[in-house]
Tab-separated table of C-alpha atoms in Angstrom:
chain	number	residue	atom	x	y	z
L	1	MET	CA	-94.122	51.604	-28.176
L	2	ALA	CA	-92.477	51.453	-24.758
L	3	ASP	CA	-94.306	48.189	-23.940
L	4	ARG	CA	-93.022	46.593	-27.092
L	5	ILE	CA	-89.422	47.501	-26.266
L	6	ARG	CA	-89.788	46.149	-22.705
L	7	ARG	CA	-91.247	42.836	-23.950
L	8	ARG	CA	-88.418	42.489	-26.429
L	9	ARG	CA	-85.833	43.038	-23.683
L	10	GLN	CA	-87.453	40.458	-21.465
L	11	HIS	CA	-87.473	37.995	-24.356
L	12	HIS	CA	-83.723	38.517	-24.934
L	13	ARG	CA	-83.004	38.036	-21.230
L	14	LYS	CA	-84.866	34.719	-21.266
L	15	LEU	CA	-82.943	33.565	-24.321
L	16	ALA	CA	-79.596	34.534	-22.686
L	17	LYS	CA	-80.516	32.696	-19.496
L	18	LYS	CA	-81.366	29.556	-21.501
L	19	ARG	CA	-78.029	29.771	-23.320
L	20	ARG	CA	-76.138	30.116	-19.999
L	21	LYS	CA	-77.901	27.075	-18.581
L	22	ARG	CA	-77.150	25.088	-21.714
L	23	ALA	CA	-73.464	26.157	-21.547
L	24	GLN	CA	-73.229	25.233	-17.863
L	25	PHE	CA	-74.772	21.875	-18.597
L	26	LEU	CA	-72.378	21.220	-21.457
L	27	PHE	CA	-69.364	22.313	-19.340
L	28	GLY	CA	-70.460	20.031	-16.519
L	29	LEU	CA	-70.939	17.212	-19.004
L	30	VAL	CA	-67.461	17.742	-20.469
L	31	LEU	CA	-65.957	17.977	-16.999
L	32	ALA	CA	-67.692	14.789	-15.976
L	33	CYS	CA	-66.494	13.023	-19.111
L	34	ALA	CA	-62.953	14.292	-18.530
L	35	ALA	CA	-63.044	13.117	-14.944
L	36	LEU	CA	-64.340	9.766	-16.096
L	37	ILE	CA	-61.639	9.480	-18.742
L	38	PHE	CA	-58.969	10.583	-16.256
L	39	GLY	CA	-60.236	8.118	-13.682
L	40	VAL	CA	-60.279	5.279	-16.160
L	41	THR	CA	-56.829	6.259	-17.466
L	42	TYR	CA	-55.402	6.602	-13.961
L	43	PHE	CA	-56.876	3.232	-13.040
L	44	VAL	CA	-55.345	1.633	-16.102
L	45	LEU	CA	-51.938	3.293	-15.582
L	46	HIS	CA	-51.953	2.532	-11.881
L	47	ASN	CA	-52.677	-1.119	-12.592
L	48	TYR	CA	-49.842	-1.108	-15.135
L	49	VAL	CA	-47.158	0.410	-12.849
L	50	SER	CA	-48.358	-1.672	-9.891
L	51	LYS	CA	-47.335	-4.857	-11.671
L	52	TYR	CA	-43.648	-4.054	-10.894
L	53	PRO	CA	-42.607	-5.177	-7.372
L	54	ALA	CA	-40.990	-2.414	-5.340
L	55	GLU	CA	-38.005	-4.577	-4.277
L	56	ILE	CA	-37.182	-5.992	-7.735
L	57	ILE	CA	-35.152	-4.091	-10.351
L	58	CYS	CA	-37.066	-3.676	-13.616
L	59	ASP	CA	-35.956	-5.283	-16.873
L	60	HIS	CA	-33.426	-3.628	-19.142
L	61	ILE	CA	-31.618	-1.778	-16.342
L	62	TYR	CA	-27.833	-1.918	-16.341
L	63	ILE	CA	-25.172	-0.625	-13.982
L	64	GLY	CA	-22.264	-0.068	-16.293
L	65	GLY	CA	-21.924	-3.289	-18.256
L	66	MET	CA	-23.746	-5.378	-15.644
L	67	ASP	CA	-27.369	-6.351	-16.369
L	68	VAL	CA	-29.142	-6.161	-13.009
L	69	SER	CA	-32.662	-6.830	-14.345
L	70	GLY	CA	-34.876	-8.820	-11.985
L	71	MET	CA	-32.444	-8.610	-9.058
L	72	THR	CA	-33.057	-7.484	-5.526
L	73	LYS	CA	-30.753	-4.916	-3.946
L	74	GLU	CA	-28.721	-7.620	-2.191
L	75	GLU	CA	-28.389	-9.669	-5.370
L	76	ALA	CA	-27.289	-6.643	-7.354
L	77	LEU	CA	-24.679	-5.708	-4.746
L	78	GLN	CA	-23.305	-9.256	-4.769
L	79	ALA	CA	-23.211	-9.357	-8.575
L	80	LEU	CA	-21.395	-6.026	-8.708
L	81	GLU	CA	-18.834	-7.197	-6.146
L	82	GLU	CA	-18.095	-10.280	-8.257
L	83	HIS	CA	-17.912	-8.100	-11.352
L	84	LEU	CA	-15.482	-5.766	-9.590
L	85	ALA	CA	-13.270	-8.708	-8.617
L	86	GLU	CA	-12.989	-9.623	-12.306
L	87	ASP	CA	-12.214	-6.017	-13.236
L	88	ARG	CA	-9.448	-5.821	-10.647
L	89	SER	CA	-7.496	-8.503	-12.504
L	90	LYS	CA	-7.360	-6.395	-15.667
L	91	THR	CA	-3.997	-4.908	-16.670
L	92	VAL	CA	-3.385	-1.251	-17.454
L	93	THR	CA	-0.411	-0.358	-19.653
L	94	LEU	CA	0.912	2.973	-18.390
L	95	GLN	CA	2.254	4.745	-21.446
L	96	VAL	CA	4.959	7.307	-20.716
L	97	GLY	CA	6.048	8.772	-24.026
L	98	LYS	CA	7.500	5.827	-25.961
L	99	LYS	CA	8.022	3.738	-22.837
L	100	ASN	CA	5.558	1.528	-20.989
L	101	ALA	CA	4.972	0.072	-17.547
L	102	GLN	CA	2.138	-2.119	-16.310
L	103	ALA	CA	-0.112	-2.401	-13.298
L	104	THR	CA	-3.315	-4.226	-12.431
L	105	LEU	CA	-6.453	-2.351	-11.491
L	106	GLU	CA	-6.242	-4.085	-8.116
L	107	GLU	CA	-2.838	-2.475	-7.532
L	108	LEU	CA	-4.390	0.881	-8.422
L	109	GLY	CA	-7.103	0.289	-5.820
L	110	ILE	CA	-10.282	0.488	-7.917
L	111	SER	CA	-13.634	0.325	-6.147
L	112	TYR	CA	-17.224	1.507	-6.607
L	113	ARG	CA	-18.012	4.933	-5.224
L	114	ASP	CA	-21.433	5.044	-3.470
L	115	VAL	CA	-22.378	1.617	-4.839
L	116	GLU	CA	-25.402	1.276	-2.532
L	117	LYS	CA	-26.745	4.606	-3.737
L	118	THR	CA	-26.397	3.429	-7.344
L	119	VAL	CA	-28.181	0.145	-6.634
L	120	ASP	CA	-30.944	1.992	-4.767
L	121	GLU	CA	-31.390	4.155	-7.858
L	122	ALA	CA	-31.695	1.023	-10.002
L	123	VAL	CA	-34.281	-0.504	-7.642
L	124	ALA	CA	-36.275	2.749	-7.502
L	125	TYR	CA	-36.324	3.317	-11.266
L	126	GLY	CA	-39.987	3.486	-12.350
L	127	LYS	CA	-41.161	3.029	-8.748
L	128	GLU	CA	-41.169	6.598	-7.511
L	129	GLY	CA	-42.967	9.792	-8.537
L	130	GLY	CA	-46.373	10.260	-10.152
L	131	VAL	CA	-48.197	7.452	-11.953
L	132	ILE	CA	-47.789	9.064	-15.354
L	133	SER	CA	-44.034	9.716	-14.980
L	134	ARG	CA	-43.558	6.173	-13.704
L	135	TYR	CA	-45.578	4.821	-16.641
L	136	MET	CA	-43.485	6.822	-19.116
L	137	LYS	CA	-40.238	5.474	-17.630
L	138	LEU	CA	-41.490	1.894	-17.635
L	139	ARG	CA	-42.772	2.155	-21.217
L	140	LYS	CA	-39.352	3.543	-22.209
L	141	LEU	CA	-37.713	0.475	-20.669
L	142	ALA	CA	-39.658	-1.738	-23.043
L	143	LYS	CA	-37.941	-0.063	-25.995
L	144	GLU	CA	-34.439	0.708	-24.745
L	145	LYS	CA	-32.201	-0.121	-21.768
L	146	VAL	CA	-31.285	2.338	-19.050
L	147	VAL	CA	-27.595	2.381	-18.088
L	148	LEU	CA	-26.563	3.807	-14.717
L	149	SER	CA	-22.935	4.796	-14.139
L	150	GLU	CA	-20.794	2.338	-12.155
L	151	ASN	CA	-18.973	5.316	-10.668
L	152	ILE	CA	-15.613	3.559	-10.482
L	153	ALA	CA	-13.081	5.202	-8.189
L	154	VAL	CA	-9.304	4.840	-8.025
L	155	ASP	CA	-7.628	4.897	-4.613
L	156	PRO	CA	-5.487	8.057	-4.818
L	157	GLU	CA	-2.805	6.853	-2.405
L	158	GLN	CA	-2.389	3.427	-4.009
L	159	ALA	CA	-2.431	4.843	-7.521
L	160	GLU	CA	0.067	7.553	-6.610
L	161	ALA	CA	2.432	4.963	-5.134
L	162	VAL	CA	2.205	2.762	-8.250
L	163	LEU	CA	2.740	5.655	-10.667
L	164	ASN	CA	5.669	6.994	-8.653
L	165	GLU	CA	7.225	3.534	-8.609
L	166	ARG	CA	6.642	2.505	-12.235
L	167	ALA	CA	5.647	5.419	-14.456
L	168	VAL	CA	7.628	8.363	-13.109
L	169	PRO	CA	11.061	6.650	-13.278
L	170	ILE	CA	10.746	5.862	-17.011
L	171	ALA	CA	9.934	9.426	-18.057
L	172	ASP	CA	12.589	11.337	-19.964
L	173	HIS	CA	13.528	13.459	-16.996
L	174	ALA	CA	15.536	16.630	-17.048
L	175	LYS	CA	19.264	16.102	-16.589
L	176	ASN	CA	21.175	18.300	-14.203
L	177	ALA	CA	24.438	19.833	-15.235
L	178	SER	CA	27.368	17.826	-13.848
L	179	ILE	CA	30.966	18.530	-13.021
L	180	SER	CA	34.088	16.404	-12.789
L	181	ARG	CA	37.678	17.131	-11.958
L	182	THR	CA	40.312	16.807	-14.642
L	183	GLY	CA	44.081	17.058	-14.565
L	184	THR	CA	43.929	20.780	-15.283
L	185	GLY	CA	40.752	21.828	-13.502
L	186	PHE	CA	37.070	21.027	-13.859
L	187	SER	CA	34.896	19.912	-16.767
L	188	ILE	CA	31.212	20.899	-16.806
L	189	GLU	CA	28.508	19.061	-18.760
L	190	GLU	CA	25.461	21.097	-19.790
L	191	GLU	CA	21.980	20.476	-18.372
L	192	GLN	CA	19.034	19.181	-20.425
L	193	GLU	CA	15.308	19.877	-20.143
L	194	GLY	CA	12.955	16.911	-19.839
L	195	SER	CA	9.493	15.830	-18.793
L	196	THR	CA	7.880	14.023	-15.913
L	197	VAL	CA	4.521	12.474	-15.107
L	198	ASP	CA	1.814	14.684	-13.629
L	199	VAL	CA	0.616	12.036	-11.205
L	200	ALA	CA	-2.580	13.780	-10.061
L	201	LYS	CA	-3.787	14.548	-13.601
L	202	SER	CA	-2.849	11.058	-14.804
L	203	ILE	CA	-4.919	9.475	-12.026
L	204	ALA	CA	-7.860	11.744	-12.918
L	205	ALA	CA	-7.567	10.755	-16.606
L	206	LEU	CA	-7.446	7.068	-15.661
L	207	GLU	CA	-10.574	7.371	-13.513
L	208	GLU	CA	-12.375	9.271	-16.274
L	209	HIS	CA	-11.617	6.494	-18.779
L	210	LEU	CA	-12.910	3.812	-16.398
L	211	ASN	CA	-16.236	5.640	-16.208
L	212	ASP	CA	-16.514	6.619	-19.864
L	213	GLY	CA	-16.611	3.826	-22.405
L	214	TRP	CA	-14.272	1.315	-20.784
L	215	LYS	CA	-15.090	-2.179	-22.071
L	216	HIS	CA	-13.892	-4.013	-18.973
L	217	GLU	CA	-10.776	-5.397	-20.606
L	218	ASP	CA	-7.037	-4.678	-20.573
L	219	PHE	CA	-6.242	-1.211	-21.898
L	220	THR	CA	-3.519	1.390	-22.365
L	221	GLN	CA	-3.636	4.682	-20.490
L	222	GLU	CA	-1.441	7.560	-21.626
L	223	MET	CA	0.151	9.383	-18.729
L	224	VAL	CA	-0.130	13.165	-18.573
L	225	LEU	CA	3.346	14.663	-18.984
L	226	VAL	CA	4.588	18.069	-17.892
L	227	LYS	CA	7.803	19.909	-18.660
L	228	GLU	CA	10.591	19.403	-16.127
L	229	GLU	CA	13.382	21.904	-15.628
L	230	PRO	CA	16.835	20.794	-14.430
L	231	GLN	CA	17.597	21.841	-10.866
L	232	ILE	CA	21.292	22.356	-11.486
L	233	LYS	CA	22.492	24.376	-14.469
L	234	ALA	CA	25.960	24.719	-15.928
L	235	ALA	CA	26.100	28.387	-14.976
L	236	ASP	CA	25.592	27.387	-11.320
L	237	LEU	CA	28.727	25.230	-11.351
L	238	GLU	CA	31.166	27.719	-12.832
L	239	SER	CA	32.039	28.968	-9.341
L	240	ILE	CA	33.413	25.549	-8.274
L	241	GLN	CA	37.158	26.098	-8.587
L	242	ASP	CA	38.733	25.757	-5.133
L	243	GLU	CA	39.495	23.046	-2.587
L	244	LEU	CA	37.669	23.932	0.620
L	245	GLY	CA	38.607	20.935	2.760
L	246	THR	CA	40.073	17.445	2.508
L	247	PHE	CA	40.760	14.511	4.834
L	248	SER	CA	41.891	10.896	4.523
L	249	THR	CA	42.112	7.683	6.569
L	250	ASP	CA	43.855	4.404	5.803
L	251	ALA	CA	41.510	2.088	3.885
L	252	GLY	CA	43.081	-1.145	5.153
L	253	GLY	CA	42.071	-4.301	3.314
L	254	GLY	CA	39.832	-7.372	3.349
L	255	GLU	CA	36.078	-7.342	2.880
L	256	ARG	CA	35.792	-4.065	4.758
L	257	TRP	CA	37.756	-2.354	1.954
L	258	LYS	CA	34.993	-3.257	-0.510
L	259	ASN	CA	32.383	-1.522	1.629
L	260	LEU	CA	34.514	1.624	1.863
L	261	GLU	CA	34.835	1.699	-1.918
L	262	THR	CA	31.094	1.095	-2.459
L	263	ALA	CA	29.903	3.762	-0.030
L	264	ALA	CA	32.466	6.347	-1.143
L	265	GLY	CA	31.353	5.766	-4.733
L	266	LYS	CA	27.770	6.657	-3.813
L	267	ILE	CA	28.909	10.012	-2.415
L	268	ASN	CA	31.514	10.787	-5.061
L	269	GLY	CA	30.363	13.418	-7.559
L	270	MET	CA	27.540	14.826	-5.415
L	271	ILE	CA	26.642	18.466	-5.966
L	272	LEU	CA	24.990	20.419	-3.156
L	273	MET	CA	23.199	23.634	-4.031
L	274	PRO	CA	23.080	26.457	-1.464
L	275	GLY	CA	20.902	25.464	1.500
L	276	GLN	CA	20.678	21.806	0.443
L	277	GLU	CA	20.891	19.219	3.235
L	278	VAL	CA	22.231	15.671	2.863
L	279	SER	CA	21.888	12.508	4.959
L	280	VAL	CA	24.877	10.181	4.536
L	281	HIS	CA	22.705	7.245	5.609
L	282	ASP	CA	20.100	7.986	2.932
L	283	VAL	CA	22.755	8.357	0.235
L	284	THR	CA	24.655	5.151	1.065
L	285	ALA	CA	21.876	2.805	2.279
L	286	PRO	CA	20.497	0.164	2.041
L	287	TYR	CA	23.399	-1.964	3.211
L	288	ASP	CA	22.893	-5.311	1.524
L	289	GLU	CA	24.414	-7.529	-1.153
L	290	GLU	CA	22.109	-6.179	-3.854
L	291	HIS	CA	23.547	-2.692	-3.384
L	292	GLY	CA	27.190	-3.736	-3.433
L	293	TYR	CA	27.936	-4.364	0.246
L	294	VAL	CA	29.558	-7.394	1.910
L	295	PRO	CA	29.686	-8.584	5.546
L	296	ALA	CA	32.463	-6.945	7.586
L	297	GLY	CA	33.153	-5.937	11.183
L	298	SER	CA	31.049	-3.283	12.888
L	299	TYR	CA	30.054	-2.300	16.427
L	300	GLU	CA	26.851	-3.721	17.878
L	301	ASN	CA	25.923	-3.722	21.571
L	302	GLY	CA	29.517	-3.232	22.641
L	303	GLN	CA	30.825	-6.044	20.440
L	304	VAL	CA	32.426	-6.325	17.026
L	305	VAL	CA	30.100	-8.334	14.746
L	306	GLU	CA	29.906	-9.116	11.040
L	307	THR	CA	27.206	-7.097	9.259
L	308	TYR	CA	26.564	-6.022	5.674
L	309	GLY	CA	28.125	-2.629	5.156
L	310	GLY	CA	30.591	-2.962	8.024
L	311	GLY	CA	32.982	-0.028	7.700
L	312	ILE	CA	30.399	2.517	6.587
L	313	CYS	CA	31.250	4.566	9.679
L	314	GLN	CA	34.809	5.104	8.427
L	315	VAL	CA	33.311	6.620	5.288
L	316	SER	CA	31.072	8.999	7.250
L	317	THR	CA	33.943	9.808	9.641
L	318	THR	CA	36.383	10.655	6.834
L	319	LEU	CA	33.743	12.811	5.144
L	320	TYR	CA	32.926	14.484	8.480
L	321	ASN	CA	36.506	15.688	8.882
L	322	ALA	CA	36.629	17.009	5.307
L	323	LEU	CA	33.399	18.916	5.991
L	324	LEU	CA	34.891	20.369	9.178
L	325	PHE	CA	37.855	21.757	7.243
L	326	ALA	CA	35.458	23.151	4.604
L	327	GLU	CA	33.428	24.675	7.473
L	328	LEU	CA	30.115	23.430	6.146
L	329	GLU	CA	27.212	23.236	8.599
L	330	ILE	CA	26.981	19.936	10.494
L	331	VAL	CA	23.288	19.371	11.160
L	332	GLU	CA	23.516	15.997	12.920
L	333	ARG	CA	26.455	13.868	14.101
L	334	TYR	CA	26.898	11.072	16.645
L	335	PRO	CA	29.969	9.368	18.134
L	336	HIS	CA	30.487	5.611	18.085
L	337	SER	CA	29.550	3.577	21.136
L	338	MET	CA	33.252	2.713	21.507
L	339	LEU	CA	36.497	4.280	20.334
L	340	VAL	CA	37.655	3.729	16.753
L	341	ASN	CA	41.294	3.453	15.730
L	342	TYR	CA	41.320	5.515	12.536
L	343	VAL	CA	40.727	8.997	14.041
L	344	ASP	CA	41.212	10.720	17.390
L	345	PRO	CA	38.304	10.785	19.870
L	346	SER	CA	35.482	13.215	18.911
L	347	ARG	CA	36.558	13.245	15.260
L	348	ASP	CA	34.337	10.283	14.334
L	349	ALA	CA	30.792	10.206	12.925
L	350	ALA	CA	28.780	7.004	13.347
L	351	ILE	CA	26.045	5.574	11.125
L	352	ALA	CA	23.613	3.153	12.788
L	353	GLY	CA	20.219	2.363	11.253
L	354	ASP	CA	17.633	5.000	12.094
L	355	THR	CA	19.365	6.124	15.293
L	356	LYS	CA	22.683	7.605	14.146
L	357	ASP	CA	23.376	9.586	10.991
L	358	LEU	CA	25.656	12.265	9.625
L	359	LYS	CA	23.687	15.139	8.133
L	360	PHE	CA	25.202	18.312	6.756
L	361	LYS	CA	24.109	21.406	4.838
L	362	ASN	CA	25.685	23.615	2.228
L	363	ASN	CA	25.753	26.907	4.105
L	364	GLN	CA	27.591	28.666	1.277
L	365	GLU	CA	26.075	31.017	-1.295
L	366	THR	CA	27.438	28.878	-4.145
L	367	PRO	CA	27.320	25.111	-4.950
L	368	ILE	CA	29.816	22.604	-3.577
L	369	TYR	CA	31.121	19.404	-5.149
L	370	LEU	CA	32.166	16.267	-3.231
L	371	GLU	CA	34.887	13.965	-4.455
L	372	GLY	CA	35.521	10.689	-2.650
L	373	GLY	CA	37.236	7.339	-3.135
L	374	ILE	CA	40.286	5.232	-2.346
L	375	ASP	CA	43.446	6.604	-3.933
L	376	SER	CA	46.618	4.898	-5.176
L	377	SER	CA	48.115	5.112	-1.661
L	378	ASN	CA	45.160	3.125	-0.282
L	379	GLN	CA	43.831	6.219	1.465
L	380	LEU	CA	40.100	6.740	1.765
L	381	ARG	CA	39.866	10.429	0.921
L	382	PHE	CA	37.099	13.023	0.651
L	383	THR	CA	37.596	16.506	-0.746
L	384	VAL	CA	35.105	19.372	-0.766
L	385	TYR	CA	35.317	21.806	-3.696
L	386	GLY	CA	33.577	25.127	-4.135
L	387	LYS	CA	34.314	28.839	-4.150
L	388	GLU	CA	36.832	29.913	-1.536
L	389	THR	CA	35.765	33.075	0.299
L	390	ARG	CA	37.997	32.743	3.385
L	391	ASP	CA	41.166	34.773	3.857
L	392	GLU	CA	44.365	33.158	2.567
L	393	ASN	CA	46.230	33.806	5.832
L	394	ARG	CA	43.556	31.963	7.861
L	395	THR	CA	44.122	28.267	8.718
L	396	LEU	CA	42.354	25.634	10.827
L	397	GLU	CA	43.367	22.875	13.220
L	398	PHE	CA	41.118	20.391	15.006
L	399	VAL	CA	42.299	19.252	18.423
L	400	SER	CA	40.902	16.345	20.476
L	401	GLU	CA	40.920	16.883	24.247
L	402	THR	CA	40.447	13.919	26.589
L	403	LEU	CA	38.158	14.767	29.513
L	404	ALA	CA	37.979	11.396	31.279
L	405	GLU	CA	39.203	7.851	30.736
L	406	GLU	CA	38.177	4.424	32.036
L	407	GLU	CA	40.378	1.414	31.376
L	408	TYR	CA	38.735	-1.818	30.361
L	409	GLU	CA	38.826	-4.780	32.712
L	410	VAL	CA	39.676	-8.415	32.177
L	411	LYS	CA	36.862	-10.636	33.453
L	412	TYR	CA	36.966	-14.411	33.796
L	413	GLN	CA	33.816	-16.465	33.347
L	414	GLU	CA	33.057	-20.157	33.715
L	415	ASP	CA	32.140	-22.152	30.604
L	416	PRO	CA	30.582	-25.390	31.903
L	417	SER	CA	30.177	-26.729	28.359
L	418	ALA	CA	33.895	-26.455	27.492
L	419	ALA	CA	36.626	-28.901	28.540
L	420	LEU	CA	38.296	-28.273	31.887
L	421	GLY	CA	41.132	-25.769	31.522
L	422	SER	CA	40.226	-24.571	27.997
L	423	VAL	CA	40.524	-20.825	27.456
L	424	THR	CA	38.559	-18.739	24.922
L	425	TYR	CA	38.538	-14.966	24.433
L	426	GLU	CA	35.341	-13.044	23.780
L	427	GLY	CA	34.429	-9.402	23.372
L	428	SER	CA	36.411	-6.489	21.996
L	429	PRO	CA	38.365	-4.740	24.742
L	430	HIS	CA	38.092	-0.946	24.521
L	431	THR	CA	39.010	1.806	26.920
L	432	GLY	CA	36.127	4.129	27.827
L	433	LYS	CA	36.694	7.810	27.219
L	434	SER	CA	35.041	11.226	27.190
L	435	ALA	CA	36.496	13.785	24.812
L	436	ARG	CA	35.948	17.228	23.370
L	437	LEU	CA	36.813	18.500	19.883
L	438	TRP	CA	38.101	22.021	19.383
L	439	LYS	CA	38.366	24.043	16.190
L	440	VAL	CA	41.449	26.228	16.486
L	441	ILE	CA	41.654	29.188	14.112
L	442	TYR	CA	44.992	30.727	13.159
L	443	VAL	CA	45.653	33.967	11.315
L	444	ASP	CA	49.195	34.404	10.046
L	445	GLY	CA	50.160	31.361	12.129
L	446	LYS	CA	48.828	32.779	15.417
L	447	GLU	CA	45.830	31.365	17.290
L	448	THR	CA	42.977	33.883	17.218
L	449	ASP	CA	39.995	31.754	18.274
L	450	ARG	CA	39.093	28.360	19.707
L	451	GLN	CA	35.569	26.940	19.311
L	452	GLN	CA	34.105	23.722	20.753
L	453	ILE	CA	32.714	21.495	17.969
L	454	ASN	CA	31.365	18.574	19.994
L	455	GLU	CA	31.683	16.535	23.161
L	456	SER	CA	31.606	12.755	22.925
L	457	HIS	CA	31.472	9.783	25.269
L	458	TYR	CA	32.729	6.280	24.433
L	459	ASN	CA	31.845	3.246	26.513
L	460	LYS	CA	34.451	0.854	27.774
L	461	SER	CA	34.240	-2.778	26.690
L	462	ASP	CA	35.768	-5.435	28.924
L	463	GLN	CA	37.850	-8.400	27.800
L	464	ILE	CA	35.948	-11.602	28.580
L	465	ILE	CA	37.975	-14.805	29.099
L	466	LYS	CA	35.967	-18.008	29.429
L	467	ILE	CA	37.458	-20.925	31.326
L	468	GLY	CA	36.152	-24.429	30.668
L	469	THR	CA	35.061	-26.504	33.701
L	470	LYS	CA	33.554	-29.589	32.087
L	471	SER	CA	35.227	-32.662	33.621
L	472	ASP	CA	34.556	-36.079	35.168
L	473	ASN	CA	36.856	-34.983	38.035
L	474	ALA	CA	34.379	-33.104	40.217
L	475	SER	CA	36.979	-31.892	42.717
L	476	ALA	CA	39.247	-30.521	39.988
L	477	ALA	CA	36.319	-28.704	38.352
L	478	ALA	CA	35.307	-27.272	41.721
L	479	ALA	CA	38.845	-26.020	42.308
L	480	VAL	CA	38.893	-24.213	38.953
L	481	ARG	CA	35.470	-22.693	39.625
L	482	SER	CA	36.724	-21.407	42.976
L	483	ALA	CA	39.760	-19.877	41.293
L	484	ILE	CA	37.542	-18.184	38.672
L	485	ALA	CA	35.553	-16.596	41.488
L	486	THR	CA	38.723	-14.813	42.683
L	487	GLN	CA	39.200	-13.188	39.235
L	488	ASN	CA	42.930	-13.696	39.773
L	489	TYR	CA	44.809	-14.883	36.697
L	490	SER	CA	47.621	-16.603	38.635
L	491	LYS	CA	45.231	-18.538	40.846
L	492	ILE	CA	43.120	-19.612	37.846
L	493	MET	CA	46.202	-20.851	35.963
L	494	ALA	CA	47.454	-22.653	39.108
L	495	ALA	CA	44.128	-24.443	39.582
L	496	ILE	CA	44.121	-25.488	35.909
L	497	GLY	CA	47.711	-26.756	36.313
L	498	GLN	CA	46.828	-28.838	39.335
L	499	ALA	CA	43.758	-30.259	37.586
L	500	GLY	CA	45.956	-31.409	34.694
């Protein structure tokens, strides 16, 4: 019995061993077939993907709207540059509410961001990665195109400048409350809320549109608007009731009078909130015909010359004195190069390009209002209004003190191009002077304090008299030249008399 069981077990072991060998053989056969199939497939796929040159962009690949199929990297870059040049000529209508302005994409500074990286991506499409993934991409290209983003960028500085110049001004901005003087007091006009352009968000929206569905043609872009609050409100102006300081100078006549009227008009009606600083140059410039100015006399390099806006310094000087009486803070002030005849020394305030300006600040806790113009008595007058907080029994006086003086000289010069004995006058004779300005404070009519406001120096300017020496009479011309060298008027006149 035991032998039979043992033989049966041995028989089962032999059968199991045969089955394992058969299974191993079949597994090896399947593995070999799979390897063969994989090898054949890989060979076929490799041959397929190898047909596409590494340096040539495959068919049906676009960068934005540009078909770059079959191009090299250099050709694609050139084509995109030409395409960009066409795009730059397109016009964008900047829509601000119901109003519009226009700009070209060139003005907005469009360009491609990382264009080489984009072209490299186009060249590499279907050329990198495993054979199967490359094959799948290339097979997909046969059925549908692949579009890579152009990645158009807008130059933020250029776009900001264009929007600030063209879009922002046409928004329905908030309106500040205003004030004007009437026969019985002051009239206040209420403020109004408004809107303005959010430049940063508008630029972002513009760039998003260029990269999302833009058809490379003229288009309209709606600007992003934000609520704008008025800076000055009617309640702020209710405290303006009192005259804080006033001053006037004679306006004269001629072309210079027109410049005084124009510049005063630009300052008239200004409201300064507490802490606000103003530059008279910035308010009244530029000085040209377009902005209402005419040529008139002004100082330049020690001479009186005709320039647009001549007389602007009388406007700043008159305002300066009104500000002194109002005791507002003078931030910046300069004297003229030479004395002026409409105020005492050290009471002037010159305006000269970027070198001389009158700047002042509202150092009060309440707003101030400036009124300026030429009155019926032909006086250029400025008055500062606000809330009076000074004692009624306190008064001011401003006193000019001369520290040094230098008289101008008369100088004779030869003019060899003018006829012998002719006399012409050049230059603008001015006495040189150094002066100091004092603020004298009185309480109940008695001086209680004296404060130095400024110290100023004015150059002298000599009178130049040119004597002609052109003559066929050499000895007579020589005699006049010798007399000129003495700088003696009597001798010069004598020599001219003898030559005649």
